């Protein structure tokens, strides 16, 4: 034992831990300085930045966390919707239980956050500006029902749109076993609907994310 014994290589079961730790540091900490991004990585990064900047413009510069939340939700829904287009794969967003869970939890979090943080402004949203004083109780009731219906309409819209395309494609595929003519027609319409479903998968993810962001900004 001496002062410089800490620099001696230590090994367990033949593994040099000194070099192993150095490798971990190099791999996870410095690798980005030595690797050039591929074309796919550059396209993915630019797509993420463009989507995030779009949500940032809507949320404003002071709500960067909300724009990041909307961007993450958008990509999660889009990827989930697109995976559901593969054969023998059931998209979770086509199930009302999954979409309802997401919609209710997110909306309830924003709702409670807004009312607990600023009760006065949140209560003022229940009566639109310029409404007659005599209609104020009815407006509060109507606006309350409208706010309570938001998570259900948000969730059912996503589930219904994702389920409808799958049902139509399955119905069209059922006529393909009649004869060759019906098989050709079935393949053609299924191809057209598949292209439409690609657009629906992206659009529904955007609609769900943008509405969540707008609800959060309203309650904030």
XYZ file of C-alpha atoms in Angstrom, residues 36-201:
166
model
C -22.141 12.888 -37.377
C -25.923 12.685 -37.515
C -27.374 10.665 -40.353
C -29.905 12.044 -42.820
C -32.752 10.340 -40.989
C -31.613 11.837 -37.695
C -31.373 15.313 -39.226
C -34.865 15.018 -40.705
C -36.256 13.771 -37.396
C -34.621 16.588 -35.432
C -35.875 19.241 -37.863
C -39.383 17.768 -37.724
C -39.388 17.827 -33.919
C -38.107 21.407 -33.862
C -40.729 22.585 -36.361
C -43.579 20.921 -34.478
C -42.311 22.280 -31.168
C -41.971 25.794 -32.588
C -45.555 25.629 -33.859
C -46.847 24.713 -30.403
C -44.572 27.339 -28.853
C -46.138 30.055 -31.018
C -49.583 29.017 -29.791
C -48.594 28.710 -26.129
C -46.348 31.758 -26.067
C -42.721 32.094 -25.079
C -43.489 31.963 -21.349
C -45.075 28.499 -21.528
C -42.266 26.378 -22.952
C -43.169 23.444 -20.696
C -46.693 23.350 -22.132
C -45.383 23.392 -25.708
C -43.028 20.517 -24.867
C -45.957 18.626 -23.342
C -48.076 19.178 -26.463
C -45.202 18.108 -28.734
C -44.631 14.914 -26.753
C -48.356 14.102 -26.802
C -48.519 14.737 -30.541
C -45.678 12.369 -31.417
C -46.936 9.711 -29.024
C -50.407 9.745 -30.587
C -49.114 9.856 -34.157
C -46.760 6.919 -33.627
C -49.488 4.930 -31.858
C -51.977 5.669 -34.622
C -49.542 4.726 -37.380
C -48.555 1.474 -35.680
C -52.239 0.539 -35.610
C -52.325 0.588 -39.419
C -50.111 -2.489 -39.648
C -51.889 -5.825 -40.158
C -52.896 -7.721 -37.024
C -52.062 -4.701 -34.829
C -54.803 -3.036 -32.797
C -54.161 0.633 -32.101
C -54.690 1.521 -28.436
C -56.033 4.945 -29.438
C -58.983 3.205 -31.121
C -60.150 1.979 -27.715
C -62.352 4.477 -25.788
C -60.941 3.331 -22.444
C -57.421 4.442 -23.407
C -58.409 7.765 -24.954
C -60.866 8.478 -22.137
C -58.171 7.875 -19.560
C -55.815 10.276 -21.312
C -58.449 12.948 -21.880
C -59.933 12.882 -18.375
C -56.589 12.793 -16.564
C -55.048 15.609 -18.610
C -58.159 17.788 -18.553
C -58.753 17.255 -14.831
C -55.134 18.169 -14.083
C -55.415 21.421 -16.037
C -58.839 22.177 -14.556
C -57.744 21.739 -10.943
C -54.503 23.602 -11.583
C -56.378 26.609 -12.977
C -59.011 26.770 -10.251
C -56.527 26.307 -7.414
C -54.021 28.743 -8.852
C -56.408 31.533 -9.871
C -59.946 30.973 -8.671
C -61.258 34.425 -9.622
C -60.288 34.319 -13.311
C -61.372 30.684 -13.655
C -64.807 31.520 -12.246
C -65.048 34.547 -14.562
C -64.779 32.207 -17.583
C -68.162 30.729 -16.675
C -69.935 33.981 -17.554
C -69.013 35.385 -20.995
C -68.237 39.087 -21.138
C -71.271 41.219 -21.954
C -73.878 38.680 -20.806
C -76.990 40.112 -19.093
C -76.948 39.827 -15.325
C -80.292 38.008 -15.273
C -78.911 35.239 -17.500
C -75.759 34.798 -15.432
C -77.025 31.711 -13.481
C -78.079 29.997 -16.717
C -74.783 30.886 -18.396
C -72.867 29.418 -15.460
C -74.861 26.189 -15.779
C -74.383 25.980 -19.546
C -70.658 26.783 -19.380
C -70.159 24.268 -16.563
C -71.756 21.523 -18.653
C -69.654 22.574 -21.637
C -66.448 22.367 -19.598
C -67.383 18.975 -18.141
C -68.076 17.580 -21.616
C -64.667 18.580 -22.962
C -62.707 15.462 -21.927
C -65.426 13.169 -23.282
C -65.689 14.882 -26.661
C -61.903 15.032 -26.867
C -61.511 11.324 -26.177
C -64.473 9.998 -28.177
C -63.423 12.030 -31.234
C -60.001 10.353 -31.311
C -61.302 6.835 -30.643
C -64.188 7.120 -33.122
C -62.020 8.423 -35.963
C -59.407 5.730 -35.470
C -61.996 2.967 -35.143
C -64.093 4.094 -38.122
C -61.279 3.687 -40.632
C -60.446 0.196 -39.410
C -64.096 -0.867 -39.594
C -64.552 0.461 -43.125
C -61.384 -1.271 -44.337
C -62.488 -4.555 -42.751
C -65.947 -4.276 -44.337
C -64.474 -3.639 -47.781
C -62.078 -6.557 -47.387
C -65.020 -8.913 -46.780
C -66.126 -8.634 -50.438
C -62.744 -9.721 -51.796
C -63.636 -13.442 -51.569
C -66.569 -13.302 -54.010
C -64.674 -13.254 -57.283
C -61.645 -11.728 -58.975
C -63.535 -8.561 -59.968
C -64.633 -7.892 -56.391
C -61.111 -8.688 -55.204
C -59.656 -5.979 -57.492
C -62.220 -3.428 -56.339
C -61.567 -4.322 -52.705
C -57.802 -3.918 -53.052
C -58.204 -0.558 -54.797
C -60.540 0.931 -52.177
C -58.481 -0.475 -49.318
C -55.387 1.210 -50.755
C -57.213 4.530 -51.013
C -58.542 4.226 -47.478
C -55.095 3.309 -46.192
C -53.707 6.569 -47.584
C -56.574 8.457 -45.973
C -55.942 6.690 -42.678
C -52.330 7.872 -42.767
C -53.603 11.450 -42.894
C -56.214 10.799 -40.219
C -53.564 9.340 -37.897
